[in-house]
C-alpha positions as a LaTeX table, in Angstrom:
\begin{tabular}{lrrr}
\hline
Residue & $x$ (\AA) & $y$ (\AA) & $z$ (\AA) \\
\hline
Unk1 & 0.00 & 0.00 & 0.00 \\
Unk2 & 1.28 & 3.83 & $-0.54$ \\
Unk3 & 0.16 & 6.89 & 0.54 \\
Unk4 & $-0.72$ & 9.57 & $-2.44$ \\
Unk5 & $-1.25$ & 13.16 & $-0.06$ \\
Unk6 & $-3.24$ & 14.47 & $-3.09$ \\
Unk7 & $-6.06$ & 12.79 & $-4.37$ \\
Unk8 & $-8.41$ & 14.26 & $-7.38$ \\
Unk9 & $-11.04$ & 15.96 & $-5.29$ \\
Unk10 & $-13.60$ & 14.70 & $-7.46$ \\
Unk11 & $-12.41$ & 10.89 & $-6.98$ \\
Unk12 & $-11.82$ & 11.52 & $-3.31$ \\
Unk13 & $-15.25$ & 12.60 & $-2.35$ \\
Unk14 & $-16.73$ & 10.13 & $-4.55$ \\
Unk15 & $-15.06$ & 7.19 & $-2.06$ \\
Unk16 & $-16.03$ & 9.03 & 0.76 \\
Unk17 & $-19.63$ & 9.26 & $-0.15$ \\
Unk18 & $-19.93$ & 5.69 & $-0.82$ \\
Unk19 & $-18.05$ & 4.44 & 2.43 \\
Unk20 & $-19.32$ & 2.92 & 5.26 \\
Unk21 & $-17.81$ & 5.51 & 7.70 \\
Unk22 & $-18.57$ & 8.97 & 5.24 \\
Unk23 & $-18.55$ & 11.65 & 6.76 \\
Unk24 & $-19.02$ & 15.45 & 5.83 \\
Unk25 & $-15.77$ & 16.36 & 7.60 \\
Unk26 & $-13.89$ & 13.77 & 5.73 \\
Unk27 & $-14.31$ & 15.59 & 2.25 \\
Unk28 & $-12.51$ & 18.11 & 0.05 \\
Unk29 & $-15.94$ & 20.23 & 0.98 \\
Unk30 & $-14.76$ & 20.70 & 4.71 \\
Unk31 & $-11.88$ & 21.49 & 3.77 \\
Unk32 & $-12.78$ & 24.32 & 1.98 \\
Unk33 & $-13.81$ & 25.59 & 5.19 \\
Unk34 & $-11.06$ & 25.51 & 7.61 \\
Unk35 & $-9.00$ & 28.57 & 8.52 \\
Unk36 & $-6.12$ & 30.06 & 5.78 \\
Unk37 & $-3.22$ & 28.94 & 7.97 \\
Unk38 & $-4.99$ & 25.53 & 7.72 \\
Unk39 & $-3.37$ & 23.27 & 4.97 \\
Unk40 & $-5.55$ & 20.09 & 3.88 \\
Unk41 & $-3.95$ & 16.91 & 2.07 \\
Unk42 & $-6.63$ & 14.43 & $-0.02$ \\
Unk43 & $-4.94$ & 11.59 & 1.21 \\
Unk44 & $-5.61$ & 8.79 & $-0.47$ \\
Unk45 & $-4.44$ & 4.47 & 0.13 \\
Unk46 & $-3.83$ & 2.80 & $-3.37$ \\
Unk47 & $-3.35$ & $-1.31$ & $-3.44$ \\
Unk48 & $-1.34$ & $-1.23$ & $-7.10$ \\
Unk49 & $-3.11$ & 2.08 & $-8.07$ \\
Unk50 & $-6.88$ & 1.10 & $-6.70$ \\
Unk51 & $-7.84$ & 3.49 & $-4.60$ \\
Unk52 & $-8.81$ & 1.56 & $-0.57$ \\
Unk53 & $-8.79$ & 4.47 & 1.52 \\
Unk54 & $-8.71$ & 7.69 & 2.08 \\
Unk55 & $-8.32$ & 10.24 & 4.74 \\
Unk56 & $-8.93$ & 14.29 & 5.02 \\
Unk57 & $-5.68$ & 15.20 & 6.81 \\
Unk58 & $-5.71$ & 18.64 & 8.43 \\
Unk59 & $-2.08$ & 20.54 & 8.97 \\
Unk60 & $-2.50$ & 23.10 & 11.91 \\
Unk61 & 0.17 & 25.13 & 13.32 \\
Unk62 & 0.80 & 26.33 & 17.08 \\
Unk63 & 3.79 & 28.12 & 18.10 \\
Unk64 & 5.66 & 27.71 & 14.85 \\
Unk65 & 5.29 & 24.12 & 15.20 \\
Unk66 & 2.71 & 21.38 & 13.22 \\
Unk67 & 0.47 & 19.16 & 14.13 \\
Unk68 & $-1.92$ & 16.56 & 11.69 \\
Unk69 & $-5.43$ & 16.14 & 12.68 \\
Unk70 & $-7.81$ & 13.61 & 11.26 \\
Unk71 & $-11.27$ & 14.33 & 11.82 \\
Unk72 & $-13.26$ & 11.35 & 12.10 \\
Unk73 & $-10.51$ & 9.17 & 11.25 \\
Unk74 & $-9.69$ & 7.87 & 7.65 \\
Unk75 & $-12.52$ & 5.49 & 5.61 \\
Unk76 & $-11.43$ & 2.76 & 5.47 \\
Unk77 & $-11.53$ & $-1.07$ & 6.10 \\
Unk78 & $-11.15$ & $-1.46$ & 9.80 \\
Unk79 & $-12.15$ & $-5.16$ & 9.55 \\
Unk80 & $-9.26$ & $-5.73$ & 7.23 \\
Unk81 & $-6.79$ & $-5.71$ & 10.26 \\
Unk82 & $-3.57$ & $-5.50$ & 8.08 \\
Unk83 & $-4.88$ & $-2.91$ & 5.86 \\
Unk84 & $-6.12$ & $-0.94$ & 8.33 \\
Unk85 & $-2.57$ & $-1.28$ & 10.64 \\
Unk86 & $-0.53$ & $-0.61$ & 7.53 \\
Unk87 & $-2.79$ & 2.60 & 6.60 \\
Unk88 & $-2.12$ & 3.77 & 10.59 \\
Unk89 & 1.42 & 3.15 & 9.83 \\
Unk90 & 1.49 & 5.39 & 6.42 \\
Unk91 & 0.03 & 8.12 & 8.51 \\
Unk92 & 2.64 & 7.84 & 11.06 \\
Unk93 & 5.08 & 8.57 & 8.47 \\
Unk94 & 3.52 & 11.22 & 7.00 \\
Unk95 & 3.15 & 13.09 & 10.14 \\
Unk96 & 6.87 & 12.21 & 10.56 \\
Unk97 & 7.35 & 13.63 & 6.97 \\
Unk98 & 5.73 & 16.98 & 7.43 \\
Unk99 & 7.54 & 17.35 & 10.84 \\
Unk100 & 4.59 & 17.22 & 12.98 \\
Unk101 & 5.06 & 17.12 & 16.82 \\
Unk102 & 1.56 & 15.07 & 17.17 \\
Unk103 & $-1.05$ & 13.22 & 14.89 \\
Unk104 & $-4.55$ & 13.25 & 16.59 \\
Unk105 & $-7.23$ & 10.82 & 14.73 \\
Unk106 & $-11.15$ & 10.21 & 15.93 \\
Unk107 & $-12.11$ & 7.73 & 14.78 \\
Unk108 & $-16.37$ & 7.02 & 13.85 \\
Unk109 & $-15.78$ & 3.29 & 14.41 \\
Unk110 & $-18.85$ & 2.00 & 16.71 \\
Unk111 & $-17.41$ & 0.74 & 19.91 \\
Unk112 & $-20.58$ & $-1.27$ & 21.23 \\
Unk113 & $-24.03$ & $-1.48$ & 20.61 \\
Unk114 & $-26.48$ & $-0.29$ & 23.72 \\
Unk115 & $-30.02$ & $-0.11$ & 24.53 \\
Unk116 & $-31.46$ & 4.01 & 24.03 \\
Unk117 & $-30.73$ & 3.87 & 28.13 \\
Unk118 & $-27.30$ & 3.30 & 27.27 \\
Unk119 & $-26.78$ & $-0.27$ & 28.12 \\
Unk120 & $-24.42$ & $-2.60$ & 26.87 \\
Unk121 & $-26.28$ & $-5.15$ & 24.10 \\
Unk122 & $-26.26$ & $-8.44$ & 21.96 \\
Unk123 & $-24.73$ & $-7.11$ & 18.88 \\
Unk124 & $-21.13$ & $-4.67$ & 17.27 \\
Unk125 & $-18.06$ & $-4.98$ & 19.61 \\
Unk126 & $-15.39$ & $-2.88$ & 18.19 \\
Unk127 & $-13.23$ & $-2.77$ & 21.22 \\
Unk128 & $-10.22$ & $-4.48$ & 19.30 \\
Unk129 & $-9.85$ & $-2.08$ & 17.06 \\
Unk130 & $-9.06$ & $-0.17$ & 19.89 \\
Unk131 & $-6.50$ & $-2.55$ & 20.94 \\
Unk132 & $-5.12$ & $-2.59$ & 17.48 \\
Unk133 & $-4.65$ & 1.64 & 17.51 \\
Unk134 & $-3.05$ & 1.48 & 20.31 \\
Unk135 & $-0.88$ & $-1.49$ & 19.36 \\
Unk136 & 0.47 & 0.66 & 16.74 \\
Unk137 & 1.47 & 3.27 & 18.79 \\
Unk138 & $-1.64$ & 5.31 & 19.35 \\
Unk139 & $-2.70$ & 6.62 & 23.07 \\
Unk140 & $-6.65$ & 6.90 & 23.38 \\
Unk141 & $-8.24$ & 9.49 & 25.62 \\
Unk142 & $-10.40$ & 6.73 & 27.09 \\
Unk143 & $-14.03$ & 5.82 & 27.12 \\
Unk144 & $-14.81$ & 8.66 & 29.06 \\
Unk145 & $-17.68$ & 11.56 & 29.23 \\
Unk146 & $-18.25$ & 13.14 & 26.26 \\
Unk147 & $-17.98$ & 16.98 & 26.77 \\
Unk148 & $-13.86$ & 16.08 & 28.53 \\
Unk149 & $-12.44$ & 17.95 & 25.50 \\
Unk150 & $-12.23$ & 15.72 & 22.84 \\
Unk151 & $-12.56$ & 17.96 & 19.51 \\
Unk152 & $-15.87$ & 15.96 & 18.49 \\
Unk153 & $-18.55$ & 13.89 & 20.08 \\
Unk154 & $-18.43$ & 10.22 & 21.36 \\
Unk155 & $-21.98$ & 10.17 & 21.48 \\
Unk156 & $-25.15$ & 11.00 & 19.40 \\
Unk157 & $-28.51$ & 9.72 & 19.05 \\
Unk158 & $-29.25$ & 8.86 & 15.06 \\
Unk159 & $-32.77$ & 7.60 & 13.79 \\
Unk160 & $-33.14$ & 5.38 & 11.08 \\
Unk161 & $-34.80$ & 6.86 & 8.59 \\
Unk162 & $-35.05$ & 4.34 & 5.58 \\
Unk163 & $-38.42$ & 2.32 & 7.31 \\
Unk164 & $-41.82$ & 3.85 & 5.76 \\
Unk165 & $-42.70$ & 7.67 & 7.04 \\
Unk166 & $-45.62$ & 6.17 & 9.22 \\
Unk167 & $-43.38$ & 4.09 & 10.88 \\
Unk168 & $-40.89$ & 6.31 & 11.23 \\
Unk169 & $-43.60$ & 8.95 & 12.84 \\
Unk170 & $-45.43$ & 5.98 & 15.37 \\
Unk171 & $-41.50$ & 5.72 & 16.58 \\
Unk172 & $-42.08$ & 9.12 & 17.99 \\
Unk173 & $-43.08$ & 9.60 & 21.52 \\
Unk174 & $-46.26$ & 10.80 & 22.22 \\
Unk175 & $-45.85$ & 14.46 & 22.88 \\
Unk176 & $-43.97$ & 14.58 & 19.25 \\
Unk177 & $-47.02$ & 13.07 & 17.35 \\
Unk178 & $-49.27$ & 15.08 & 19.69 \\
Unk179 & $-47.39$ & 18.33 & 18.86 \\
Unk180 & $-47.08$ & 17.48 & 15.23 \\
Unk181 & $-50.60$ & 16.47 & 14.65 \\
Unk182 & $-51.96$ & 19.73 & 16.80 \\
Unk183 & $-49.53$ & 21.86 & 13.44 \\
Unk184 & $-52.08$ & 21.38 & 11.02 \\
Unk185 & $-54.22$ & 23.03 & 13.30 \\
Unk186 & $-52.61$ & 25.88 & 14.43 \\
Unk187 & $-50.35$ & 26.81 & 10.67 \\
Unk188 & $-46.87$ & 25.54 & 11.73 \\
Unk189 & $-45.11$ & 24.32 & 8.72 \\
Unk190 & $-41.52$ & 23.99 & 7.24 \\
Unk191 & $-40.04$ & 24.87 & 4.44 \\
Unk192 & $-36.71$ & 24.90 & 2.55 \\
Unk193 & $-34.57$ & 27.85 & 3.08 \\
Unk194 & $-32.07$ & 29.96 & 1.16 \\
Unk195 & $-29.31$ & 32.33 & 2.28 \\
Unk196 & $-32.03$ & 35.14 & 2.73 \\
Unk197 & $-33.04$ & 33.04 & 6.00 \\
Unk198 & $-29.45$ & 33.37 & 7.66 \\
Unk199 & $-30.81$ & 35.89 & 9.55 \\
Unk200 & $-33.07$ & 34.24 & 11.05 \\
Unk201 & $-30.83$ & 30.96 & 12.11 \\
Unk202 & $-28.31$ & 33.71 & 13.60 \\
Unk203 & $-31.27$ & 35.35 & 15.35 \\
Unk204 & $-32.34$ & 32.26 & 17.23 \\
Unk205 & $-28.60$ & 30.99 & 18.30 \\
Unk206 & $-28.63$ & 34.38 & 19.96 \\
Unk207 & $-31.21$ & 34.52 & 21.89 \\
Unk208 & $-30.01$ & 30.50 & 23.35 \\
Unk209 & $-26.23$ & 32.31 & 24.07 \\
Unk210 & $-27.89$ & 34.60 & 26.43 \\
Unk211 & $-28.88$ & 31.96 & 28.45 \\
Unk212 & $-26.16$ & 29.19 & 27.85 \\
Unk213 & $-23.01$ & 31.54 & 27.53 \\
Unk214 & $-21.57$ & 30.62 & 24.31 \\
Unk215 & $-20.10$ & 32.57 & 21.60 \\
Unk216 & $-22.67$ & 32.71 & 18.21 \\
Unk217 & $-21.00$ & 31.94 & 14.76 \\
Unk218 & $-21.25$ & 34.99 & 12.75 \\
Unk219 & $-23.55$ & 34.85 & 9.12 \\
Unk220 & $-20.49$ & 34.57 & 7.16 \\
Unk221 & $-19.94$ & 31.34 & 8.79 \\
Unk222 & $-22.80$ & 29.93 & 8.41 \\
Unk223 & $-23.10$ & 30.84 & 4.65 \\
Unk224 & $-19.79$ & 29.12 & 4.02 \\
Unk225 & $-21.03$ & 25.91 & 5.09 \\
Unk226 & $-23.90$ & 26.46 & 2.49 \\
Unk227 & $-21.51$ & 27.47 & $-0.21$ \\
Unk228 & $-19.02$ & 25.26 & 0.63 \\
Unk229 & $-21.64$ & 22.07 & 0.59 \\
Unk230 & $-23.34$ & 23.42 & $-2.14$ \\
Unk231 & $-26.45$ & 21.01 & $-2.75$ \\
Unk232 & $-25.73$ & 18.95 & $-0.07$ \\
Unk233 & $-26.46$ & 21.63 & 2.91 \\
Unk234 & $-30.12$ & 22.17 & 3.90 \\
Unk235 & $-31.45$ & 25.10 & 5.83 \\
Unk236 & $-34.99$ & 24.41 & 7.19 \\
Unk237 & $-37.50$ & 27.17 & 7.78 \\
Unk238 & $-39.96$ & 26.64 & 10.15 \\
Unk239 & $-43.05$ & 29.36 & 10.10 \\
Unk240 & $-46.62$ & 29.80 & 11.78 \\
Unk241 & $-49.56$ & 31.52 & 10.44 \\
Unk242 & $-50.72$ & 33.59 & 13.19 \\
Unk243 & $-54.41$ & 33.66 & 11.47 \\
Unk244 & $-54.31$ & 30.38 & 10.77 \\
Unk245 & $-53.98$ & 29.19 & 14.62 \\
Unk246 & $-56.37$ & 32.11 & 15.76 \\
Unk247 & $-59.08$ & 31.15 & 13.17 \\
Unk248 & $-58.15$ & 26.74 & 14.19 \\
Unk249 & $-58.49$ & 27.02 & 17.74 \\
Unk250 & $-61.67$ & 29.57 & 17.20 \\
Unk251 & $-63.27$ & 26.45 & 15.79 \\
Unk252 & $-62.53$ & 24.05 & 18.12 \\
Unk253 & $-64.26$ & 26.26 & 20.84 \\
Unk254 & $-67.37$ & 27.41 & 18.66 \\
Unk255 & $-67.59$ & 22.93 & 17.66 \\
Unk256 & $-68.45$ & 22.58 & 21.55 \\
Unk257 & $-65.03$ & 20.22 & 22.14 \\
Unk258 & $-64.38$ & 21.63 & 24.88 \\
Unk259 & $-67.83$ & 22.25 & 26.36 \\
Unk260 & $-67.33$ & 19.67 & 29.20 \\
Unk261 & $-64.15$ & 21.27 & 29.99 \\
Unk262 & $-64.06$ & 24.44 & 31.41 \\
Unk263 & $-60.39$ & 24.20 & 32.18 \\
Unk264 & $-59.54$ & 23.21 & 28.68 \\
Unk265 & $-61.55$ & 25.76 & 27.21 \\
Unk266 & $-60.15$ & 28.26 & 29.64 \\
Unk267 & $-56.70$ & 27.23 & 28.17 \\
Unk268 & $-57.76$ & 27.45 & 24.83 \\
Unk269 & $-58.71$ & 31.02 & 24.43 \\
Unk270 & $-55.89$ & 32.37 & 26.25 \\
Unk271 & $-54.29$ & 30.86 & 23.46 \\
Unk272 & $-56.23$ & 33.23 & 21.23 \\
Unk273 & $-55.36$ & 36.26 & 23.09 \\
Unk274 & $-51.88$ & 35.15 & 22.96 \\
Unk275 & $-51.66$ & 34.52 & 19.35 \\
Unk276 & $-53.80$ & 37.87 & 18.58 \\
Unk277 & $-51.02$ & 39.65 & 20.80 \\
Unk278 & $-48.14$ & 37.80 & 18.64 \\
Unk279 & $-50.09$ & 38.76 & 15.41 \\
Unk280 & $-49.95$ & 42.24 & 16.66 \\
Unk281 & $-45.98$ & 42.37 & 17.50 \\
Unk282 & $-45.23$ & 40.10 & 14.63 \\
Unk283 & $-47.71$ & 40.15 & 11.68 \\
Unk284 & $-49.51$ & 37.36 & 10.41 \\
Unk285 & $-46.85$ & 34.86 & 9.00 \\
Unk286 & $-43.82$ & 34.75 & 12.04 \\
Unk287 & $-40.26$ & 32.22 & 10.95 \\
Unk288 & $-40.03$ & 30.47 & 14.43 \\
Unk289 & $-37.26$ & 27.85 & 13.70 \\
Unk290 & $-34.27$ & 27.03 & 11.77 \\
Unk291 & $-31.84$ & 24.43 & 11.19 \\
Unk292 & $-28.70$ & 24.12 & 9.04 \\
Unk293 & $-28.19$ & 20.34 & 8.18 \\
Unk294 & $-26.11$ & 18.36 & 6.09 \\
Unk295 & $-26.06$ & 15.87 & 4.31 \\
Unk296 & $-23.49$ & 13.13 & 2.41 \\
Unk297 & $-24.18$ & 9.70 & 0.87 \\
Unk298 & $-26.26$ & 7.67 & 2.92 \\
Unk299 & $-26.21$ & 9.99 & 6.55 \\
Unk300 & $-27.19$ & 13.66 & 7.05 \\
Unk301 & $-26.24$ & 15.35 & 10.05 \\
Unk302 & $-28.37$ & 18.22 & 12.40 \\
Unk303 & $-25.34$ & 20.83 & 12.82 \\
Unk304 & $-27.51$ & 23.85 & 14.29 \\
Unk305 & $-30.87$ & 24.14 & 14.94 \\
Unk306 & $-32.60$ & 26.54 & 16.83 \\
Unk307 & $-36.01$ & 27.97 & 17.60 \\
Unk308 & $-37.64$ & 31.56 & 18.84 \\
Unk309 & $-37.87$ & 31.63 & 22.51 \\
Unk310 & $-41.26$ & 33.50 & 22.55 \\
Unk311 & $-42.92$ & 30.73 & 20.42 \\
Unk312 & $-41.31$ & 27.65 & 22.28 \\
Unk313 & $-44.73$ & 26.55 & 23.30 \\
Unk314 & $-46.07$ & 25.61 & 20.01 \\
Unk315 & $-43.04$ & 23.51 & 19.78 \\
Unk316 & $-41.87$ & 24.18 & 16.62 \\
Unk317 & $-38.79$ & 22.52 & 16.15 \\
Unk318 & $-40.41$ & 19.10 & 16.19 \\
Unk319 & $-42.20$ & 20.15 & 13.21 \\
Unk320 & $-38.49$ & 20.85 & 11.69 \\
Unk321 & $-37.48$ & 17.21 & 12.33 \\
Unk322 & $-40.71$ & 15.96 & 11.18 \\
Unk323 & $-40.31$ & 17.85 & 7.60 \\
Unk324 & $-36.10$ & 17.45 & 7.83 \\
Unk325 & $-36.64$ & 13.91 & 8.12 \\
Unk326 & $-38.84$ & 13.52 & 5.08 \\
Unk327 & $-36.40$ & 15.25 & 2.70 \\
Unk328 & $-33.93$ & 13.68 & 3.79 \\
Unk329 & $-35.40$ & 10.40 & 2.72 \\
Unk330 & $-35.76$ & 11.59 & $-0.59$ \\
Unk331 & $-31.90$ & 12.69 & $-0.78$ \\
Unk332 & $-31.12$ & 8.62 & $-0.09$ \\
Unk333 & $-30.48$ & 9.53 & 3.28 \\
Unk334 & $-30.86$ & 6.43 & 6.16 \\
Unk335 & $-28.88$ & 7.53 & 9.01 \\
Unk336 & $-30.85$ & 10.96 & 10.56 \\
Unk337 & $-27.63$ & 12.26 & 12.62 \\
Unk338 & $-28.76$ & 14.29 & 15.54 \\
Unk339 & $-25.71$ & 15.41 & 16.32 \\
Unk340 & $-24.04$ & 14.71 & 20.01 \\
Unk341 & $-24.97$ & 14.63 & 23.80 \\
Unk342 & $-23.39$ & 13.98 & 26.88 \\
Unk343 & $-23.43$ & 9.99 & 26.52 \\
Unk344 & $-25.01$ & 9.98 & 29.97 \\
Unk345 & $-28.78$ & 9.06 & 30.43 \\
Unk346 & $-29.09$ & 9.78 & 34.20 \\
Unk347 & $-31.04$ & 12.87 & 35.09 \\
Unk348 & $-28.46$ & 14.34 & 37.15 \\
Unk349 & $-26.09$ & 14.72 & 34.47 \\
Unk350 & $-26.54$ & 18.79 & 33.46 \\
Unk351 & $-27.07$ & 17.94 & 29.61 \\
Unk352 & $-29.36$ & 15.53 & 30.44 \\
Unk353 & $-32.56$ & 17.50 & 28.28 \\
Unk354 & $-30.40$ & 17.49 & 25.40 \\
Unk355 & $-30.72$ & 13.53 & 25.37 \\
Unk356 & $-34.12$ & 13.69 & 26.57 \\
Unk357 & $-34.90$ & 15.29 & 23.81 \\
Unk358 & $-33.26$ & 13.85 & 20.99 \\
Unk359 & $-34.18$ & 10.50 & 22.04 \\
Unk360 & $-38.18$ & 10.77 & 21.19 \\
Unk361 & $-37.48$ & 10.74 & 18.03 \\
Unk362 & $-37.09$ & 6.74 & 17.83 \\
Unk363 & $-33.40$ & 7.36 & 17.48 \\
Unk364 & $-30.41$ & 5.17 & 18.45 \\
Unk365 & $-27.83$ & 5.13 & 21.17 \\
Unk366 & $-24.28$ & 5.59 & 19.02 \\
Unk367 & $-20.88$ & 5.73 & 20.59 \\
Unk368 & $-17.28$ & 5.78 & 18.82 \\
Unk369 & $-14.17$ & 4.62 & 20.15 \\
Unk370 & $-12.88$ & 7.92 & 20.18 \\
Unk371 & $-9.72$ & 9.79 & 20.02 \\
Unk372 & $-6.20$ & 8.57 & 19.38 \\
Unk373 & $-3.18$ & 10.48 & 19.23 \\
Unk374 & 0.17 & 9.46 & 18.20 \\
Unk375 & 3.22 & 11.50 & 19.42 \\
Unk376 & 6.18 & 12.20 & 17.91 \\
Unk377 & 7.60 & 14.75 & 20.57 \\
Unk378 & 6.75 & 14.29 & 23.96 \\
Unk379 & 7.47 & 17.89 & 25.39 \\
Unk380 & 5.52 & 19.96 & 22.42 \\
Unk381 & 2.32 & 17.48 & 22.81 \\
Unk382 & 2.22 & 18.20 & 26.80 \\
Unk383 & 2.97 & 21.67 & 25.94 \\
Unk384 & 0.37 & 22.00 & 23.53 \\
Unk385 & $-2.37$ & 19.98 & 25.95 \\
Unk386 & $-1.94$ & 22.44 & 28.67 \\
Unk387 & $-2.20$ & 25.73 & 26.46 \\
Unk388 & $-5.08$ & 24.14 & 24.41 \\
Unk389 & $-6.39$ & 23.00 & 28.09 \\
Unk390 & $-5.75$ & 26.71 & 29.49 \\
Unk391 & $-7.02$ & 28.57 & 26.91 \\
Unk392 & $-10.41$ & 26.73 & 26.28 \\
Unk393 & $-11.14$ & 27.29 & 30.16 \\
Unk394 & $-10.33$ & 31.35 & 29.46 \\
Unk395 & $-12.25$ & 31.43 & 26.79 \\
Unk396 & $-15.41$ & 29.53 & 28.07 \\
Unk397 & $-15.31$ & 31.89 & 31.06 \\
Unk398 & $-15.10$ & 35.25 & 28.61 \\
Unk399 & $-17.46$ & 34.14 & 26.66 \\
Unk400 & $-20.32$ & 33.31 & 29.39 \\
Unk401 & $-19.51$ & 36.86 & 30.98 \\
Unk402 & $-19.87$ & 38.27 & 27.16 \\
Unk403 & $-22.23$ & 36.84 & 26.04 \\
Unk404 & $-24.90$ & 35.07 & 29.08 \\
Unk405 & $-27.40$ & 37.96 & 30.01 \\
\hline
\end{tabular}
């Protein structure tokens, strides 16, 4: 096997999408998106010029020195033990080569299957592929919690998305079909969005920063990810017609429903002198969600979504999921990513709504092994780790007092 450090980027992203372990961040398309003192090698693996492998191989500096990061590790063959050792050990040269002091790797491999509560089950045991990283030199950060500053997620709840829509939709908990149902009644609906609609996305991750203490990505960001991804980046729209719920939940009171029930019918038309008070600030037609996906051979992937605080209660952002999911099918898509949580299920743990969440939407417990990272000098990587370490503390701190109202 050889190493070729720069494949066509047509033929690389074409292997990629048809992979087992694709990936957006593996392709030439991420790449196009990382920072200008970021250089990017199309690696590719070549058995007597067929193309085996390949792996998006990221060149960062820090202090005048390099290091190689692999995001998501390289696709390929992990069952094919000596192909995948001897691809391991062309990276370790090339990070040699390009006088690196470090070569980090995650790696998308599954390490177990579990139950949605997180327990061990029948089924995938990756764990010597583990063995067989770190047999070749590797040192993994461990099995540990997920936010303990790996660069990406262990975790993440995806829903399978190939079985017919109505199954799909009965694999919803209750309040999700409840809340999706109650749309048609009160004019929430999704649409596809366009660049005009950044606004709105940067809008919404504002308004959550000012509670969570997090630093928003600017519009130009988030347009390069559309540009960048071209037809394979969605933005979903999610909208409510004001008239439409005032004039819906008119007639369920004047159709007696809720003549039995005082209470319910209490409930119902403050709903109407909410909504006529929203129409008022608003106008009729109100964009009350937004999500930026995308989306790559067979798996899509939820990067931001967000919805408007003052409209929370109609739940809108189930009705995003709901329409995401069904365009996605139509793209070929199977695996509905939802994009990381803590990897804890107990109620105590502080992200623990996150996962409550995400799970009701019949999705699956998913962990990867993790990260690896292969050192070739001792002193820079501990140097590095305790700046990197130092300065992500000082800037979560600046940015909660900046930005957390």
């Amino acid at each position: 096997m050889k190493l070729e450090s720069n494949l066509n980027r047509i033929q690389f992203d074409d292997f990629v999408q048809h992979h087992e372990l694709n990936h957006y961040m593996k392709t030439s398309m991420w790449a196009s998106t990382q920072e200008s003192n970021t250089m990017s090698f199309l690696v590719g693996f070549k058995e007597e010029d067929n193309l085996v492998g390949t792996a998006l191989v990221l060149k960062k500096k820090w202090m005048n020195k390099s290091y190689l990061y692999i995001p998501w590790g390289p696709c390929v063959d992990y069952h094919n033990c000596s192909r995948f050792r001897e691809c391991l050990e062309l990276l370790k040269q090339f990070a040699k080569s390009e006088k690196c002091f470090m070569l980090r790797i995650d790696f998308n491999i599954l390490r177990i299957s579990r139950d949605i509560d997180g327990n061990q089950i029948e089924g995938i045991d990756n764990e010597n592929i583990t063995e067989i990283i770190k047999e070749c030199g590797f040192q993994h950060k461990g099995y540990g919690y997920a936010y303990n500053g790996s660069w990406v997620n262990r975790y993440t709840l995806i829903t399978d998305i190939s079985k017919p829509l109505e199954e799909i939709f009965k694999a919803y908990a209750k309040p999700r079909q409840t809340a999706i149902k109650r749309h048609q009644i009160i004019g929430v609906t999704t649409r596809l969005g366009t660049s005009a609609d950044l606004d709105s996305l940067c809008e919404f991750e504002k308004e959550l920063t000012e509670s969570q203490g997090f630093k928003p990505h600017s519009k130009a960001y988030f347009n390069q990810l559309l540009t960048s991804f071209k037809e394979h980046a969605r933005l979903y729209i999610t909208e409510i017609s004001l008239a439409t719920m005032i004039q819906g939940l008119s007639d369920e009171i004047n159709s007696k429903k809720y003549a039995k029930d005082k209470e319910a019918l209490a409930s119902k038309q403050k709903e109407i002198e909410n909504a006529l008070m929203l129409q008022k600030k608003y106008g009729d037609t109100v964009i009350i969600a937004a999500g930026l996906f995308l989306y790559f051979g067979n798996k899509s992937w939820d990067l931001y979504t967000y919805n408007k605080k003052e409209f929370g209660f109609v739940k809108p952002v189930d009705n995003l999921h709901y329409f995401a999911m069904q365009d996605m099918k139509k793209q070929g898509v199977i695996y509905y990513d939802m994009c990381g949580f803590s990897g804890v299920t107990n109620k105590d743990d502080p992200y623990y709504g996150l996962y409550s969440y995400k799970k009701t939407f019949g999705s699956e417990f998913t962990e990867f092994i993790g990260e690896f990272d292969y050192i070739l000098n001792e002193k820079d990587t501990l140097n590095f780790k305790k700046q990197y370490r130092f300065i992500s503390r000082v800037k979560r701190k600046y940015h909660t007092l900046r930005y957390k109202k």
